[in-house]
Every structure is written in structure tokens, then in C-alpha cells.
Amino acid sequence: MTIAFACVLIAGLLPIVAAGIAKFGFKDFDNSNPRQWLAKQTGFRARANAAQANTFESIPFFFAAIAIAAITQAPQERIDFLAVIYVLARIAFIVCYVADWPKLRTAVWTVALAAIIAIFFQI
């Protein structure tokens, strides 16, 4: 497994991490209606849920970039490096979202997007 493929796996798990942050340690969590419960949350729980949604939105573009890079046999070291940058930026994005650091969140979101675009320029 390449580093880039491992990053695909990690990226796929990040929304689950964000959802876990939103739900963690809350005694009144309603697992019968989790989306309705989450829609009523405020503060860091609402932000973690928003981070989950945004992370899900970002994943297809990243997955496509990695798949196309693999198919076209783009330079693996560069693809691996950019995939790691993407994953680290998305982790930082979740942290920034939960912590309510909007300016830094936008900056790391931009880094993640730039990493995906850079993968396409390796193809």
C-alpha cells in the first residue's frame, strides 16, 4: 500500500472522528434520531458536526485525485507527499472548526484544496 492509499483510508475515517467529537460524552445523545439530535446542538458539538459535513464534501475530490494519479502512474513520491499534506490539513481543519478558529480554519482548508489541485498537476 502506498502512502497516498493509506491517506485515502485516513481521510475516509476523518468524518467519523468529527462525528465522534460531536457526540462524545453527552449523556442525552439520542442514537435513535442522531441527525435530529445533532441539528439541535450548539457550540463545539455543532461545529464538530459541521466539520464532519465539510470533510465528507472534500473527500470525493481527494479520492478522485489519488485514483487518477495512480492510474496515470504519476510520480509516487510527490503524490504521497501531497496526500500527507491534505490529510494533515484536514485534521487541522477539524481542530480549528471545533476550537472556533475561523481564520486559521480557512487557511488550512485552502492548504488542503491546494494539495488536491497540486496532485492533478502531477498527472
N, CA, C and O atoms as a Tinker XYZ file with bonds, in Angstrom:
   492  protein
     1  N      0.846000   -1.180000    0.000000    73     2
     2  CA     0.000000    0.000000    0.000000    64     1     3
     3  C      0.888000    1.239000    0.000000    63     2     4     5
     4  O      1.821000    1.349000    0.795000    81     3
     5  N      0.590000    2.154000   -0.888000    73     3     6
     6  CA     1.353000    3.400000   -0.927000    64     5     7
     7  C      0.910000    4.317000    0.210000    63     6     8     9
     8  O     -0.143000    4.115000    0.815000    81     7
     9  N      1.717000    5.308000    0.484000    73     7    10
    10  CA     1.351000    6.305000    1.495000    64     9    11
    11  C      0.078000    7.029000    1.066000    63    10    12    13
    12  O     -0.790000    7.304000    1.894000    81    11
    13  N     -0.035000    7.335000   -0.215000    73    11    14
    14  CA    -1.231000    8.027000   -0.712000    64    13    15
    15  C     -2.484000    7.181000   -0.486000    63    14    16    17
    16  O     -3.527000    7.711000   -0.103000    81    15
    17  N     -2.389000    5.873000   -0.719000    73    15    18
    18  CA    -3.537000    4.999000   -0.481000    64    17    19
    19  C     -3.876000    4.944000    1.004000    63    18    20    21
    20  O     -5.051000    4.905000    1.368000    81    19
    21  N     -2.863000    4.940000    1.861000    73    19    22
    22  CA    -3.106000    4.982000    3.304000    64    21    23
    23  C     -3.807000    6.287000    3.682000    63    22    24    25
    24  O     -4.672000    6.308000    4.558000    81    23
    25  N     -3.425000    7.366000    3.014000    73    23    26
    26  CA    -4.071000    8.663000    3.268000    64    25    27
    27  C     -5.540000    8.649000    2.853000    63    26    28    29
    28  O     -6.367000    9.315000    3.476000    81    27
    29  N     -5.866000    7.896000    1.808000    73    27    30
    30  CA    -7.264000    7.741000    1.403000    64    29    31
    31  C     -8.046000    7.094000    2.543000    63    30    32    33
    32  O     -9.147000    7.532000    2.876000    81    31
    33  N     -7.476000    6.058000    3.133000    73    31    34
    34  CA    -8.134000    5.400000    4.258000    64    33    35
    35  C     -8.303000    6.355000    5.432000    63    34    36    37
    36  O     -9.387000    6.447000    6.009000    81    35
    37  N     -7.256000    7.055000    5.784000    73    35    38
    38  CA    -7.318000    8.005000    6.903000    64    37    39
    39  C     -8.350000    9.092000    6.622000    63    38    40    41
    40  O     -9.157000    9.423000    7.491000    81    39
    41  N     -8.329000    9.642000    5.422000    73    39    42
    42  CA    -9.290000   10.694000    5.064000    64    41    43
    43  C    -10.720000   10.184000    5.158000    63    42    44    45
    44  O    -11.620000   10.921000    5.563000    81    43
    45  N    -10.931000    8.935000    4.789000    73    43    46
    46  CA   -12.257000    8.354000    4.873000    64    45    47
    47  C    -12.749000    8.202000    6.300000    63    46    48    49
    48  O    -13.955000    8.164000    6.540000    81    47
    49  N    -11.829000    8.115000    7.246000    73    47    50
    50  CA   -12.195000    7.981000    8.654000    64    49    51
    51  C    -12.375000    9.323000    9.363000    63    50    52    53
    52  O    -12.984000    9.380000   10.431000    81    51
    53  N    -11.857000   10.391000    8.787000    73    51    54
    54  CA   -11.929000   11.702000    9.450000    64    53    55
    55  C    -13.353000   12.179000    9.744000    63    54    56    57
    56  O    -13.577000   12.742000   10.816000    81    55
    57  N    -14.329000   11.984000    8.849000    73    55    58
    58  CA   -15.688000   12.401000    9.209000    64    57    59
    59  C    -16.226000   11.652000   10.435000    63    58    60    61
    60  O    -16.990000   12.212000   11.222000    81    59
    61  N    -15.831000   10.408000   10.588000    73    59    62
    62  CA   -16.262000    9.623000   11.743000    64    61    63
    63  C    -15.663000   10.201000   13.023000    63    62    64    65
    64  O    -16.318000   10.240000   14.064000    81    63
    65  N    -14.420000   10.645000   12.934000    73    63    66
    66  CA   -13.774000   11.286000   14.083000    64    65    67
    67  C    -14.534000   12.564000   14.456000    63    66    68    69
    68  O    -14.821000   12.800000   15.630000    81    67
    69  N    -14.855000   13.375000   13.462000    73    67    70
    70  CA   -15.582000   14.620000   13.731000    64    69    71
    71  C    -16.958000   14.330000   14.338000    63    70    72    73
    72  O    -17.392000   15.022000   15.258000    81    71
    73  N    -17.637000   13.310000   13.822000    73    71    74
    74  CA   -18.943000   12.932000   14.381000    64    73    75
    75  C    -18.786000   12.460000   15.820000    63    74    76    77
    76  O    -19.613000   12.773000   16.676000    81    75
    77  N    -17.736000   11.715000   16.082000    73    75    78
    78  CA   -17.486000   11.256000   17.450000    64    77    79
    79  C    -17.252000   12.405000   18.405000    63    78    80    81
    80  O    -17.703000   12.355000   19.549000    81    79
    81  N    -16.555000   13.440000   17.962000    73    79    82
    82  CA   -16.338000   14.629000   18.788000    64    81    83
    83  C    -17.680000   15.278000   19.104000    63    82    84    85
    84  O    -17.912000   15.707000   20.235000    81    83
    85  N    -18.560000   15.352000   18.114000    73    83    86
    86  CA   -19.868000   15.977000   18.317000    64    85    87
    87  C    -20.714000   15.206000   19.327000    63    86    88    89
    88  O    -21.493000   15.802000   20.071000    81    87
    89  N    -20.562000   13.897000   19.353000    73    87    90
    90  CA   -21.426000   13.052000   20.183000    64    89    91
    91  C    -20.783000   12.609000   21.494000    63    90    92    93
    92  O    -21.478000   12.139000   22.395000    81    91
    93  N    -19.477000   12.751000   21.609000    73    91    94
    94  CA   -18.732000   12.181000   22.728000    64    93    95
    95  C    -19.170000   12.733000   24.083000    63    94    96    97
    96  O    -19.316000   13.942000   24.266000    81    95
    97  N    -19.375000   11.814000   25.023000    73    95    98
    98  CA   -19.594000   12.187000   26.417000    64    97    99
    99  C    -20.896000   12.888000   26.710000    63    98   100   101
   100  O    -21.052000   13.473000   27.782000    81    99
   101  N    -21.817000   12.846000   25.804000    73    99   102
   102  CA   -23.089000   13.544000   26.038000    64   101   103
   103  C    -24.119000   12.519000   26.467000    63   102   104   105
   104  O    -24.492000   11.641000   25.689000    81   103
   105  N    -24.576000   12.627000   27.700000    73   103   106
   106  CA   -25.455000   11.597000   28.261000    64   105   107
   107  C    -26.827000   11.560000   27.606000    63   106   108   109
   108  O    -27.492000   10.525000   27.638000    81   107
   109  N    -27.256000   12.644000   27.023000    73   107   110
   110  CA   -28.596000   12.685000   26.429000    64   109   111
   111  C    -28.586000   12.450000   24.917000    63   110   112   113
   112  O    -29.563000   12.760000   24.236000    81   111
   113  N    -27.497000   11.908000   24.397000    73   111   114
   114  CA   -27.432000   11.643000   22.968000    64   113   115
   115  C    -28.521000   10.653000   22.577000    63   114   116   117
   116  O    -28.694000    9.621000   23.225000    81   115
   117  N    -29.254000   10.974000   21.513000    73   115   118
   118  CA   -30.355000   10.138000   21.040000    64   117   119
   119  C    -29.888000    9.366000   19.810000    63   118   120   121
   120  O    -29.921000    9.886000   18.695000    81   119
   121  N    -29.458000    8.134000   20.016000    73   119   122
   122  CA   -28.964000    7.328000   18.911000    64   121   123
   123  C    -30.095000    6.843000   18.009000    63   122   124   125
   124  O    -29.839000    6.346000   16.912000    81   123
   125  N    -31.334000    6.981000   18.455000    73   123   126
   126  CA   -32.468000    6.632000   17.603000    64   125   127
   127  C    -32.702000    7.689000   16.532000    63   126   128   129
   128  O    -33.184000    7.388000   15.440000    81   127
   129  N    -32.354000    8.929000   16.859000    73   127   130
   130  CA   -32.516000   10.057000   15.936000    64   129   131
   131  C    -31.281000   10.954000   15.979000    63   130   132   133
   132  O    -31.380000   12.115000   16.376000    81   131
   133  N    -30.126000   10.437000   15.577000    73   131   134
   134  CA   -28.891000   11.213000   15.749000    64   133   135
   135  C    -28.849000   12.499000   14.939000    63   134   136   137
   136  O    -28.284000   13.490000   15.403000    81   135
   137  N    -29.426000   12.516000   13.752000    73   135   138
   138  CA   -29.370000   13.746000   12.948000    64   137   139
   139  C    -30.241000   14.837000   13.536000    63   138   140   141
   140  O    -29.866000   16.009000   13.516000    81   139
   141  N    -31.382000   14.470000   14.053000    73   139   142
   142  CA   -32.242000   15.464000   14.706000    64   141   143
   143  C    -31.565000   15.995000   15.959000    63   142   144   145
   144  O    -31.608000   17.193000   16.238000    81   143
   145  N    -30.932000   15.087000   16.722000    73   143   146
   146  CA   -30.231000   15.496000   17.936000    64   145   147
   147  C    -29.097000   16.449000   17.590000    63   146   148   149
   148  O    -28.936000   17.487000   18.232000    81   147
   149  N    -28.311000   16.099000   16.576000    73   147   150
   150  CA   -27.190000   16.944000   16.181000    64   149   151
   151  C    -27.659000   18.309000   15.677000    63   150   152   153
   152  O    -26.989000   19.316000   15.905000    81   151
   153  N    -28.785000   18.347000   15.005000    73   151   154
   154  CA   -29.306000   19.612000   14.483000    64   153   155
   155  C    -29.654000   20.589000   15.605000    63   154   156   157
   156  O    -29.702000   21.798000   15.377000    81   155
   157  N    -29.893000   20.087000   16.793000    73   155   158
   158  CA   -30.252000   20.931000   17.938000    64   157   159
   159  C    -29.052000   21.380000   18.761000    63   158   160   161
   160  O    -29.196000   22.172000   19.693000    81   159
   161  N    -27.880000   20.880000   18.422000    73   159   162
   162  CA   -26.689000   21.175000   19.226000    64   161   163
   163  C    -26.142000   22.567000   18.913000    63   162   164   165
   164  O    -26.383000   23.136000   17.848000    81   163
   165  N    -25.396000   23.088000   19.885000    73   163   166
   166  CA   -24.731000   24.390000   19.732000    64   165   167
   167  C    -23.269000   24.228000   20.143000    63   166   168   169
   168  O    -22.850000   23.157000   20.584000    81   167
   169  N    -22.511000   25.296000   19.994000    73   167   170
   170  CA   -21.122000   25.298000   20.448000    64   169   171
   171  C    -20.261000   24.308000   19.689000    63   170   172   173
   172  O    -20.426000   24.101000   18.487000    81   171
   173  N    -19.332000   23.699000   20.427000    73   171   174
   174  CA   -18.353000   22.835000   19.768000    64   173   175
   175  C    -19.011000   21.619000   19.126000    63   174   176   177
   176  O    -18.503000   21.104000   18.129000    81   175
   177  N    -20.129000   21.149000   19.675000    73   175   178
   178  CA   -20.808000   19.995000   19.084000    64   177   179
   179  C    -21.358000   20.346000   17.694000    63   178   180   181
   180  O    -21.232000   19.559000   16.757000    81   179
   181  N    -21.950000   21.500000   17.572000    73   179   182
   182  CA   -22.468000   21.942000   16.270000    64   181   183
   183  C    -21.312000   22.150000   15.294000    63   182   184   185
   184  O    -21.419000   21.801000   14.119000    81   183
   185  N    -20.210000   22.717000   15.782000    73   183   186
   186  CA   -19.060000   22.929000   14.904000    64   185   187
   187  C    -18.434000   21.604000   14.481000    63   186   188   189
   188  O    -18.008000   21.469000   13.334000    81   187
   189  N    -18.371000   20.628000   15.377000    73   187   190
   190  CA   -17.833000   19.311000   15.017000    64   189   191
   191  C    -18.717000   18.647000   13.970000    63   190   192   193
   192  O    -18.218000   17.997000   13.051000    81   191
   193  N    -20.021000   18.809000   14.107000    73   191   194
   194  CA   -20.933000   18.255000   13.109000    64   193   195
   195  C    -20.751000   18.951000   11.762000    63   194   196   197
   196  O    -20.799000   18.299000   10.719000    81   195
   197  N    -20.546000   20.252000   11.774000    73   195   198
   198  CA   -20.289000   20.984000   10.531000    64   197   199
   199  C    -18.957000   20.546000    9.920000    63   198   200   201
   200  O    -18.843000   20.434000    8.699000    81   199
   201  N    -17.958000   20.300000   10.754000    73   199   202
   202  CA   -16.668000   19.807000   10.260000    64   201   203
   203  C    -16.833000   18.439000    9.605000    63   202   204   205
   204  O    -16.198000   18.141000    8.593000    81   203
   205  N    -17.693000   17.613000   10.197000    73   203   206
   206  CA   -17.976000   16.301000    9.606000    64   205   207
   207  C    -18.553000   16.471000    8.202000    63   206   208   209
   208  O    -18.098000   15.824000    7.259000    81   207
   209  N    -19.547000   17.336000    8.065000    73   207   210
   210  CA   -20.193000   17.548000    6.763000    64   209   211
   211  C    -19.197000   18.091000    5.742000    63   210   212   213
   212  O    -19.168000   17.633000    4.600000    81   211
   213  N    -18.388000   19.057000    6.143000    73   211   214
   214  CA   -17.427000   19.636000    5.220000    64   213   215
   215  C    -16.376000   18.617000    4.813000    63   214   216   217
   216  O    -15.933000   18.608000    3.664000    81   215
   217  N    -15.977000   17.771000    5.730000    73   215   218
   218  CA   -14.988000   16.748000    5.417000    64   217   219
   219  C    -15.552000   15.754000    4.411000    63   218   220   221
   220  O    -14.857000   15.355000    3.477000    81   219
   221  N    -16.810000   15.351000    4.597000    73   219   222
   222  CA   -17.453000   14.476000    3.612000    64   221   223
   223  C    -17.485000   15.130000    2.230000    63   222   224   225
   224  O    -17.327000   14.449000    1.217000    81   223
   225  N    -17.690000   16.446000    2.185000    73   223   226
   226  CA   -17.750000   17.157000    0.905000    64   225   227
   227  C    -16.395000   17.179000    0.207000    63   226   228   229
   228  O    -16.336000   17.172000   -1.022000    81   227
   229  N    -15.323000   17.205000    0.962000    73   227   230
   230  CA   -13.979000   17.295000    0.408000    64   229   231
   231  C    -13.454000   15.957000   -0.109000    63   230   232   233
   232  O    -12.648000   15.921000   -1.039000    81   231
   233  N    -13.901000   14.886000    0.479000    73   231   234
   234  CA   -13.333000   13.564000    0.204000    64   233   235
   235  C    -13.416000   13.126000   -1.266000    63   234   236   237
   236  O    -12.413000   12.638000   -1.786000    81   235
   237  N    -14.537000   13.267000   -1.959000    73   235   238
   238  CA   -14.571000   12.762000   -3.344000    64   237   239
   239  C    -13.508000   13.369000   -4.254000    63   238   240   241
   240  O    -12.921000   12.667000   -5.078000    81   239
   241  N    -13.260000   14.661000   -4.111000    73   239   242
   242  CA   -12.256000   15.331000   -4.932000    64   241   243
   243  C    -10.869000   14.749000   -4.647000    63   242   244   245
   244  O    -10.090000   14.508000   -5.568000    81   243
   245  N    -10.568000   14.527000   -3.360000    73   243   246
   246  CA    -9.285000   13.941000   -2.976000    64   245   247
   247  C     -9.168000   12.508000   -3.488000    63   246   248   249
   248  O     -8.145000   12.137000   -4.063000    81   247
   249  N    -10.205000   11.706000   -3.283000    73   247   250
   250  CA   -10.171000   10.316000   -3.741000    64   249   251
   251  C     -9.964000   10.246000   -5.250000    63   250   252   253
   252  O     -9.183000    9.428000   -5.737000    81   251
   253  N    -10.656000   11.095000   -5.980000    73   251   254
   254  CA   -10.511000   11.113000   -7.439000    64   253   255
   255  C     -9.083000   11.474000   -7.830000    63   254   256   257
   256  O     -8.509000   10.857000   -8.727000    81   255
   257  N     -8.514000   12.459000   -7.168000    73   255   258
   258  CA    -7.141000   12.872000   -7.490000    64   257   259
   259  C     -6.159000   11.721000   -7.272000    63   258   260   261
   260  O     -5.287000   11.479000   -8.107000    81   259
   261  N     -6.299000   11.020000   -6.164000    73   259   262
   262  CA    -5.394000    9.906000   -5.863000    64   261   263
   263  C     -5.607000    8.767000   -6.861000    63   262   264   265
   264  O     -4.638000    8.178000   -7.340000    81   263
   265  N     -6.848000    8.456000   -7.173000    73   263   266
   266  CA    -7.136000    7.370000   -8.118000    64   265   267
   267  C     -6.590000    7.692000   -9.504000    63   266   268   269
   268  O     -5.963000    6.843000  -10.138000    81   267
   269  N     -6.823000    8.900000   -9.971000    73   267   270
   270  CA    -6.335000    9.292000  -11.296000    64   269   271
   271  C     -4.808000    9.304000  -11.318000    63   270   272   273
   272  O     -4.192000    8.889000  -12.299000    81   271
   273  N     -4.201000    9.783000  -10.226000    73   271   274
   274  CA    -2.737000    9.789000  -10.147000    64   273   275
   275  C     -2.187000    8.363000  -10.211000    63   274   276   277
   276  O     -1.165000    8.116000  -10.850000    81   275
   277  N     -2.861000    7.438000   -9.556000    73   275   278
   278  CA    -2.412000    6.035000   -9.580000    64   277   279
   279  C     -2.569000    5.442000  -10.976000    63   278   280   281
   280  O     -1.676000    4.748000  -11.463000    81   279
   281  N     -3.682000    5.709000  -11.608000    73   279   282
   282  CA    -3.944000    5.167000  -12.947000    64   281   283
   283  C     -2.928000    5.687000  -13.961000    63   282   284   285
   284  O     -2.465000    4.946000  -14.828000    81   283
   285  N     -2.590000    6.962000  -13.841000    73   283   286
   286  CA    -1.666000    7.573000  -14.798000    64   285   287
   287  C     -0.196000    7.395000  -14.404000    63   286   288   289
   288  O      0.706000    7.855000  -15.104000    81   287
   289  N      0.026000    6.728000  -13.285000    73   287   290
   290  CA     1.375000    6.479000  -12.771000    64   289   291
   291  C      2.168000    7.769000  -12.578000    63   290   292   293
   292  O      3.317000    7.894000  -13.003000    81   291
   293  N      1.513000    8.716000  -11.926000    73   291   294
   294  CA     2.175000    9.978000  -11.585000    64   293   295
   295  C      3.311000    9.690000  -10.598000    63   294   296   297
   296  O      3.322000    8.634000   -9.966000    81   295
   297  N      4.253000   10.605000  -10.462000    73   295   298
   298  CA     5.398000   10.384000   -9.561000    64   297   299
   299  C      4.928000   10.094000   -8.125000    63   298   300   301
   300  O      4.366000   10.965000   -7.461000    81   299
   301  N      5.165000    8.871000   -7.663000    73   299   302
   302  CA     4.599000    8.416000   -6.397000    64   301   303
   303  C      5.058000    9.237000   -5.199000    63   302   304   305
   304  O      4.251000    9.528000   -4.317000    81   303
   305  N      6.328000    9.616000   -5.143000    73   303   306
   306  CA     6.823000   10.387000   -4.004000    64   305   307
   307  C      6.097000   11.716000   -3.873000    63   306   308   309
   308  O      5.766000   12.136000   -2.764000    81   307
   309  N      5.850000   12.370000   -4.978000    73   307   310
   310  CA     5.130000   13.655000   -4.947000    64   309   311
   311  C      3.676000   13.455000   -4.534000    63   310   312   313
   312  O      3.136000   14.228000   -3.743000    81   311
   313  N      3.045000   12.410000   -5.077000    73   311   314
   314  CA     1.656000   12.130000   -4.739000    64   313   315
   315  C      1.540000   11.799000   -3.257000    63   314   316   317
   316  O      0.630000   12.275000   -2.580000    81   315
   317  N      2.464000   10.982000   -2.754000    73   315   318
   318  CA     2.467000   10.645000   -1.327000    64   317   319
   319  C      2.607000   11.900000   -0.470000    63   318   320   321
   320  O      1.867000   12.087000    0.495000    81   319
   321  N      3.553000   12.751000   -0.827000    73   319   322
   322  CA     3.785000   13.989000   -0.077000    64   321   323
   323  C      2.528000   14.859000   -0.052000    63   322   324   325
   324  O      2.125000   15.349000    1.003000    81   323
   325  N      1.919000   15.046000   -1.206000    73   323   326
   326  CA     0.731000   15.892000   -1.290000    64   325   327
   327  C     -0.458000   15.269000   -0.562000    63   326   328   329
   328  O     -1.274000   15.986000    0.016000    81   327
   329  N     -0.561000   13.950000   -0.587000    73   327   330
   330  CA    -1.638000   13.272000    0.140000    64   329   331
   331  C     -1.474000   13.465000    1.644000    63   330   332   333
   332  O     -2.458000   13.671000    2.355000    81   331
   333  N     -0.246000   13.398000    2.127000    73   331   334
   334  CA     0.004000   13.633000    3.553000    64   333   335
   335  C     -0.343000   15.078000    3.916000    63   334   336   337
   336  O     -0.948000   15.330000    4.958000    81   335
   337  N      0.037000   16.018000    3.064000    73   335   338
   338  CA    -0.318000   17.426000    3.296000    64   337   339
   339  C     -1.833000   17.581000    3.398000    63   338   340   341
   340  O     -2.335000   18.263000    4.291000    81   339
   341  N     -2.553000   16.947000    2.482000    73   339   342
   342  CA    -4.021000   17.012000    2.509000    64   341   343
   343  C     -4.564000   16.489000    3.837000    63   342   344   345
   344  O     -5.380000   17.151000    4.479000    81   343
   345  N     -4.116000   15.307000    4.246000    73   343   346
   346  CA    -4.638000   14.707000    5.478000    64   345   347
   347  C     -4.299000   15.562000    6.690000    63   346   348   349
   348  O     -5.155000   15.787000    7.546000    81   347
   349  N     -3.067000   16.038000    6.775000    73   347   350
   350  CA    -2.697000   16.893000    7.908000    64   349   351
   351  C     -3.516000   18.181000    7.927000    63   350   352   353
   352  O     -3.932000   18.644000    8.989000    81   351
   353  N     -3.743000   18.750000    6.757000    73   351   354
   354  CA    -4.554000   19.971000    6.694000    64   353   355
   355  C     -6.000000   19.694000    7.107000    63   354   356   357
   356  O     -6.618000   20.510000    7.791000    81   355
   357  N     -6.535000   18.554000    6.697000    73   355   358
   358  CA    -7.919000   18.223000    7.075000    64   357   359
   359  C     -8.036000   17.934000    8.573000    63   358   360   361
   360  O     -9.054000   18.257000    9.185000    81   359
   361  N     -7.016000   17.337000    9.161000    73   359   362
   362  CA    -7.022000   17.145000   10.614000    64   361   363
   363  C     -6.989000   18.504000   11.307000    63   362   364   365
   364  O     -7.743000   18.753000   12.247000    81   363
   365  N     -6.107000   19.377000   10.829000    73   363   366
   366  CA    -6.036000   20.733000   11.387000    64   365   367
   367  C     -7.357000   21.465000   11.187000    63   366   368   369
   368  O     -7.779000   22.231000   12.055000    81   367
   369  N     -8.009000   21.239000   10.060000    73   367   370
   370  CA    -9.302000   21.858000    9.779000    64   369   371
   371  C    -10.325000   21.465000   10.845000    63   370   372   373
   372  O    -11.046000   22.318000   11.363000    81   371
   373  N    -10.385000   20.184000   11.168000    73   371   374
   374  CA   -11.336000   19.723000   12.188000    64   373   375
   375  C    -11.012000   20.358000   13.536000    63   374   376   377
   376  O    -11.910000   20.814000   14.243000    81   375
   377  N     -9.736000   20.388000   13.889000    73   375   378
   378  CA    -9.326000   21.010000   15.152000    64   377   379
   379  C     -9.740000   22.479000   15.171000    63   378   380   381
   380  O    -10.304000   22.957000   16.155000    81   379
   381  N     -9.460000   23.183000   14.094000    73   379   382
   382  CA    -9.800000   24.611000   14.025000    64   381   383
   383  C    -11.306000   24.844000   14.080000    63   382   384   385
   384  O    -11.771000   25.796000   14.706000    81   383
   385  N    -12.052000   23.984000   13.432000    73   383   386
   386  CA   -13.513000   24.121000   13.438000    64   385   387
   387  C    -14.054000   23.924000   14.846000    63   386   388   389
   388  O    -14.852000   24.732000   15.322000    81   387
   389  N    -13.629000   22.864000   15.514000    73   387   390
   390  CA   -14.113000   22.566000   16.860000    64   389   391
   391  C    -13.689000   23.663000   17.836000    63   390   392   393
   392  O    -14.462000   24.053000   18.711000    81   391
   393  N    -12.466000   24.155000   17.684000    73   391   394
   394  CA   -11.933000   25.181000   18.584000    64   393   395
   395  C    -12.470000   26.581000   18.277000    63   394   396   397
   396  O    -12.230000   27.518000   19.038000    81   395
   397  N    -13.191000   26.723000   17.170000    73   395   398
   398  CA   -13.751000   28.008000   16.748000    64   397   399
   399  C    -12.665000   29.026000   16.398000    63   398   400   401
   400  O    -12.653000   30.151000   16.897000    81   399
   401  N    -11.758000   28.593000   15.527000    73   399   402
   402  CA   -10.706000   29.457000   14.996000    64   401   403
   403  C    -10.968000   29.644000   13.503000    63   402   404   405
   404  O    -10.307000   29.004000   12.686000    81   403
   405  N    -11.907000   30.498000   13.130000    73   403   406
   406  CA   -12.345000   30.560000   11.731000    64   405   407
   407  C    -11.284000   31.002000   10.731000    63   406   408   409
   408  O    -11.245000   30.472000    9.621000    81   407
   409  N    -10.434000   31.939000   11.077000    73   407   410
   410  CA    -9.418000   32.393000   10.108000    64   409   411
   411  C     -8.396000   31.304000    9.830000    63   410   412   413
   412  O     -8.038000   31.069000    8.677000    81   411
   413  N     -7.925000   30.639000   10.875000    73   411   414
   414  CA    -6.974000   29.548000   10.682000    64   413   415
   415  C     -7.655000   28.384000    9.967000    63   414   416   417
   416  O     -7.038000   27.713000    9.140000    81   415
   417  N     -8.927000   28.146000   10.288000    73   415   418
   418  CA    -9.680000   27.083000    9.618000    64   417   419
   419  C     -9.714000   27.323000    8.110000    63   418   420   421
   420  O     -9.509000   26.393000    7.330000    81   419
   421  N     -9.969000   28.549000    7.702000    73   419   422
   422  CA    -9.992000   28.877000    6.283000    64   421   423
   423  C     -8.620000   28.671000    5.651000    63   422   424   425
   424  O     -8.519000   28.199000    4.518000    81   423
   425  N     -7.580000   29.020000    6.372000    73   423   426
   426  CA    -6.223000   28.846000    5.847000    64   425   427
   427  C     -5.902000   27.369000    5.626000    63   426   428   429
   428  O     -5.368000   27.008000    4.577000    81   427
   429  N     -6.220000   26.508000    6.600000    73   427   430
   430  CA    -5.890000   25.094000    6.421000    64   429   431
   431  C     -6.827000   24.433000    5.412000    63   430   432   433
   432  O     -6.434000   23.480000    4.740000    81   431
   433  N     -8.044000   24.921000    5.297000    73   431   434
   434  CA    -8.949000   24.442000    4.241000    64   433   435
   435  C     -8.317000   24.725000    2.880000    63   434   436   437
   436  O     -8.349000   23.881000    1.985000    81   435
   437  N     -7.749000   25.912000    2.731000    73   435   438
   438  CA    -7.108000   26.313000    1.482000    64   437   439
   439  C     -5.889000   25.440000    1.191000    63   438   440   441
   440  O     -5.655000   25.071000    0.040000    81   439
   441  N     -5.122000   25.110000    2.209000    73   439   442
   442  CA    -3.963000   24.230000    2.031000    64   441   443
   443  C     -4.419000   22.858000    1.527000    63   442   444   445
   444  O     -3.812000   22.299000    0.614000    81   443
   445  N     -5.480000   22.322000    2.117000    73   443   446
   446  CA    -5.994000   21.012000    1.683000    64   445   447
   447  C     -6.451000   21.059000    0.228000    63   446   448   449
   448  O     -6.153000   20.152000   -0.550000    81   447
   449  N     -7.166000   22.101000   -0.134000    73   447   450
   450  CA    -7.616000   22.251000   -1.518000    64   449   451
   451  C     -6.426000   22.391000   -2.462000    63   450   452   453
   452  O     -6.413000   21.791000   -3.537000    81   451
   453  N     -5.441000   23.170000   -2.070000    73   451   454
   454  CA    -4.244000   23.344000   -2.897000    64   453   455
   455  C     -3.506000   22.016000   -3.081000    63   454   456   457
   456  O     -2.954000   21.758000   -4.150000    81   455
   457  N     -3.495000   21.180000   -2.049000    73   455   458
   458  CA    -2.836000   19.876000   -2.165000    64   457   459
   459  C     -3.540000   19.009000   -3.209000    63   458   460   461
   460  O     -2.886000   18.331000   -4.002000    81   459
   461  N     -4.854000   19.034000   -3.206000    73   459   462
   462  CA    -5.604000   18.259000   -4.208000    64   461   463
   463  C     -5.305000   18.776000   -5.614000    63   462   464   465
   464  O     -5.034000   17.996000   -6.526000    81   463
   465  N     -5.357000   20.077000   -5.778000    73   463   466
   466  CA    -5.091000   20.659000   -7.097000    64   465   467
   467  C     -3.665000   20.329000   -7.544000    63   466   468   469
   468  O     -3.430000   20.040000   -8.717000    81   467
   469  N     -2.720000   20.374000   -6.608000    73   467   470
   470  CA    -1.333000   20.053000   -6.938000    64   469   471
   471  C     -1.185000   18.590000   -7.377000    63   470   472   473
   472  O     -0.356000   18.278000   -8.232000    81   471
   473  N     -1.991000   17.696000   -6.791000    73   471   474
   474  CA    -1.953000   16.295000   -7.235000    64   473   475
   475  C     -2.336000   16.219000   -8.717000    63   474   476   477
   476  O     -1.704000   15.492000   -9.484000    81   475
   477  N     -3.346000   16.950000   -9.112000    73   475   478
   478  CA    -3.758000   16.935000  -10.517000    64   477   479
   479  C     -2.660000   17.472000  -11.436000    63   478   480   481
   480  O     -2.559000   17.048000  -12.587000    81   479
   481  N     -1.855000   18.381000  -10.953000    73   479   482
   482  CA    -0.757000   18.913000  -11.778000    64   481   483
   483  C      0.418000   17.948000  -11.871000    63   482   484   485
   484  O      1.350000   18.189000  -12.638000    81   483
   485  N      0.390000   16.863000  -11.105000    73   483   486
   486  CA     1.429000   15.825000  -11.205000    64   485   487
   487  C      1.061000   14.793000  -12.265000    63   486   488   489
   488  O      1.898000   13.984000  -12.665000    81   487
   489  N     -0.166000   14.819000  -12.711000    73   487   490
   490  CA    -0.676000   13.796000  -13.640000    64   489   491
   491  C     -0.215000   14.089000  -15.059000    63   490   492
   492  O     -0.542000   13.342000  -15.981000    81   491
